[in-house]
C-alpha positions as a Markdown table, in Angstrom:
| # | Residue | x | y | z |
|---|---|---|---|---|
| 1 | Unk | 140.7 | 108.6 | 155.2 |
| 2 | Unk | 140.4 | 107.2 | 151.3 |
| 3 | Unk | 143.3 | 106.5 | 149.0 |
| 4 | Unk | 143.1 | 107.1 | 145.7 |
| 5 | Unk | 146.1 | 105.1 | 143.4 |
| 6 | Unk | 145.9 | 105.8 | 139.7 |
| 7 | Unk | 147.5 | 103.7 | 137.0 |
| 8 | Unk | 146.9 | 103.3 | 132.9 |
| 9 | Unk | 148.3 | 106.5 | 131.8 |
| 10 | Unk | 151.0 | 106.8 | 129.4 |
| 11 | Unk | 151.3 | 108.2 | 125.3 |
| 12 | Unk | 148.7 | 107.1 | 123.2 |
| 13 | Unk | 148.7 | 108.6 | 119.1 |
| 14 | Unk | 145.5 | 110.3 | 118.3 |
| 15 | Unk | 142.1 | 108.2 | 117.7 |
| 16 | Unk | 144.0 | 105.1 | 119.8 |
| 17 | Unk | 142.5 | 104.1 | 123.2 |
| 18 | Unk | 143.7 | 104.2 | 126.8 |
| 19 | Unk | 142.1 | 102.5 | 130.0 |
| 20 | Unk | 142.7 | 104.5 | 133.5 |
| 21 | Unk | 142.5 | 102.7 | 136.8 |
| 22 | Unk | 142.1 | 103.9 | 140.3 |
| 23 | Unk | 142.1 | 101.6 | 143.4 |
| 24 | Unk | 140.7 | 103.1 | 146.3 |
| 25 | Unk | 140.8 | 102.2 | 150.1 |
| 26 | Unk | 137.8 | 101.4 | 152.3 |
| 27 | Unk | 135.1 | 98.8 | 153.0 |
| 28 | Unk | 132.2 | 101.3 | 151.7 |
| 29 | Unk | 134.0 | 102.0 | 148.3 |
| 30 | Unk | 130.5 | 100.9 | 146.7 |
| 31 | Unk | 129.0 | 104.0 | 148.4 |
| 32 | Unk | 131.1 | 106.2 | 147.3 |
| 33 | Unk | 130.8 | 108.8 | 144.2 |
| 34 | Unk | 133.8 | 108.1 | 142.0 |
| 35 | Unk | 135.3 | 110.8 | 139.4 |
| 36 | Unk | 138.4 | 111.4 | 137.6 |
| 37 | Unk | 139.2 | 115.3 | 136.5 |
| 38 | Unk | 142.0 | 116.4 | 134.5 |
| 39 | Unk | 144.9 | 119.0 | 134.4 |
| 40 | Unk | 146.4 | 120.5 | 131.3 |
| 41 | Unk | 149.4 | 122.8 | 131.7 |
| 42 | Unk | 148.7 | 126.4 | 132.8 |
| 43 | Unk | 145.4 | 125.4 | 133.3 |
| 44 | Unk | 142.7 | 124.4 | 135.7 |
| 45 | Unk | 141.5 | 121.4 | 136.9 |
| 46 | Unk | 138.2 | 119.9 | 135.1 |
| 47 | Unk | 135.9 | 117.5 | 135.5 |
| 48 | Unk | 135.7 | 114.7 | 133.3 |
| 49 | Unk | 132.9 | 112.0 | 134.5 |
| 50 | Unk | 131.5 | 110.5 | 137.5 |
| 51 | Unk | 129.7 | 108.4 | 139.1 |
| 52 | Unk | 127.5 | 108.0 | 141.8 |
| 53 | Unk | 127.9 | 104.8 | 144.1 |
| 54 | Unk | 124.1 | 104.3 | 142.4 |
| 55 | Unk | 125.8 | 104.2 | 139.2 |
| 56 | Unk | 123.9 | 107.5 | 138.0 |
| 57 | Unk | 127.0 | 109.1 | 135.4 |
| 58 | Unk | 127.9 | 112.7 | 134.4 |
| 59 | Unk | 130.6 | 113.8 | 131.8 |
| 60 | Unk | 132.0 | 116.6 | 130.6 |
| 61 | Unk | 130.7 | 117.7 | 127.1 |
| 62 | Unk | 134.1 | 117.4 | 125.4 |
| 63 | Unk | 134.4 | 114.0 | 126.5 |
| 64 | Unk | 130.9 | 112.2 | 125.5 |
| 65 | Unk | 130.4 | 109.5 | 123.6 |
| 66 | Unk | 134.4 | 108.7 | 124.0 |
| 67 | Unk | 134.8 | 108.3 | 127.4 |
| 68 | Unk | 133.4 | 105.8 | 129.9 |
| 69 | Unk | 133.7 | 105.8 | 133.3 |
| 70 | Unk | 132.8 | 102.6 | 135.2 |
| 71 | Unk | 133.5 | 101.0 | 138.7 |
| 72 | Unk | 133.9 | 97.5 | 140.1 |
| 73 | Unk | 132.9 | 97.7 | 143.3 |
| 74 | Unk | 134.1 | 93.8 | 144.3 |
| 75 | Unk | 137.9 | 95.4 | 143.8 |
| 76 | Unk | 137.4 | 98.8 | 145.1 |
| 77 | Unk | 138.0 | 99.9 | 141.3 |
| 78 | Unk | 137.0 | 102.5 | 139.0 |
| 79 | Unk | 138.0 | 103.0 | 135.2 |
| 80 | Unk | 138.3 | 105.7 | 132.6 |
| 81 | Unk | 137.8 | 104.1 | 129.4 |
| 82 | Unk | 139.3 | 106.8 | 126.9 |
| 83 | Unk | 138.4 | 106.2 | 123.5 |
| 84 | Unk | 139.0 | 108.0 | 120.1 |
| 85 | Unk | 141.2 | 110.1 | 122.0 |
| 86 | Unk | 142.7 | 113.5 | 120.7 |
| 87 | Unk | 146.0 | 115.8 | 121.7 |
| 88 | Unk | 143.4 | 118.2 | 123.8 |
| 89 | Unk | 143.0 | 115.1 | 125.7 |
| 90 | Unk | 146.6 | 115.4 | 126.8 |
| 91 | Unk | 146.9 | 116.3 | 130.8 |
| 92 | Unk | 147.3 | 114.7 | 134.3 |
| 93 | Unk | 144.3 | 112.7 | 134.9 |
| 94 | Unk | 143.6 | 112.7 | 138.7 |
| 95 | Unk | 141.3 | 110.3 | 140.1 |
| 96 | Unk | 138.4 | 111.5 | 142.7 |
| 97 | Unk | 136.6 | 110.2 | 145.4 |
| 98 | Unk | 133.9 | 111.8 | 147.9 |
| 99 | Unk | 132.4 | 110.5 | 150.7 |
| 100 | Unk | 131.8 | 113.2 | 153.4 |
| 101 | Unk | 134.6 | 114.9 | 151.7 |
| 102 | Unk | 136.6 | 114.8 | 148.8 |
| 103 | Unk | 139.9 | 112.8 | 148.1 |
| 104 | Unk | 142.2 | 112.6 | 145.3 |
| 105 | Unk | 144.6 | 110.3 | 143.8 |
| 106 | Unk | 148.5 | 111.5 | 142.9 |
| 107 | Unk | 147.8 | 111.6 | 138.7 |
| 108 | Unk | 148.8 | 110.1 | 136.4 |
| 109 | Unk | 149.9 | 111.5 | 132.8 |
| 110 | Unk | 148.3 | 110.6 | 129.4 |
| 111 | Unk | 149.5 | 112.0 | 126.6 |
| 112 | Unk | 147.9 | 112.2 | 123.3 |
| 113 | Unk | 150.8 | 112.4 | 120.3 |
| 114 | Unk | 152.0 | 110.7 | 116.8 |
């Protein structure tokens, strides 16, 4: 079993930058693939990067070139850099792990607003 624990989000105005954190459980974190999706009211959830525990990255196409996802693998750690954010940015951001199967953190809200 893997816990996922999510902290970082919170309102942000528009073009500012937010860092996401999620600390995971386990003594094989480094081989697992890490991922954060996202939830906006009334709709689904979506992917917005991940990585493997090789480090090999994928993101959504709304999200490149101002995200980064990253991972620390000495503190069981990955990150959601969020840069140049915008208001369609706004959701729960939900932290993801898989290894065998799949695990997920509680969320955590970020909200893009002046």
């Amino acid at each position: 079993q893997v816990q996922l624990v999510e902290s970082g989000g919170g309102l942000v105005q528009p073009g500012g930058s937010l860092r996401l954190s999620c600390s995971a459980s386990g003594s094989i974190f480094r081989l697992y693939t890490m991922g954060w999706f996202r939830q906006a009211p009334g709709k689904q959830r979506d992917l917005v990067a991940t990585m493997t525990g090789g480090g090999s990255t994928n993101y959504a196409d709304s999200v490149k070139g101002r995200f980064t996802i990253s991972r620390d693998n000495a503190k069981n750690t990955a990150y959601l850099q969020m840069d140049s954010v915008k208001p369609e940015d706004t959701a729960v951001y939900y932290c993801y792990a898989r290894w065998g199967q799949s695990y997920w953190g509680q969320g955590t809200q970020v909200t893009v607003s002046s």
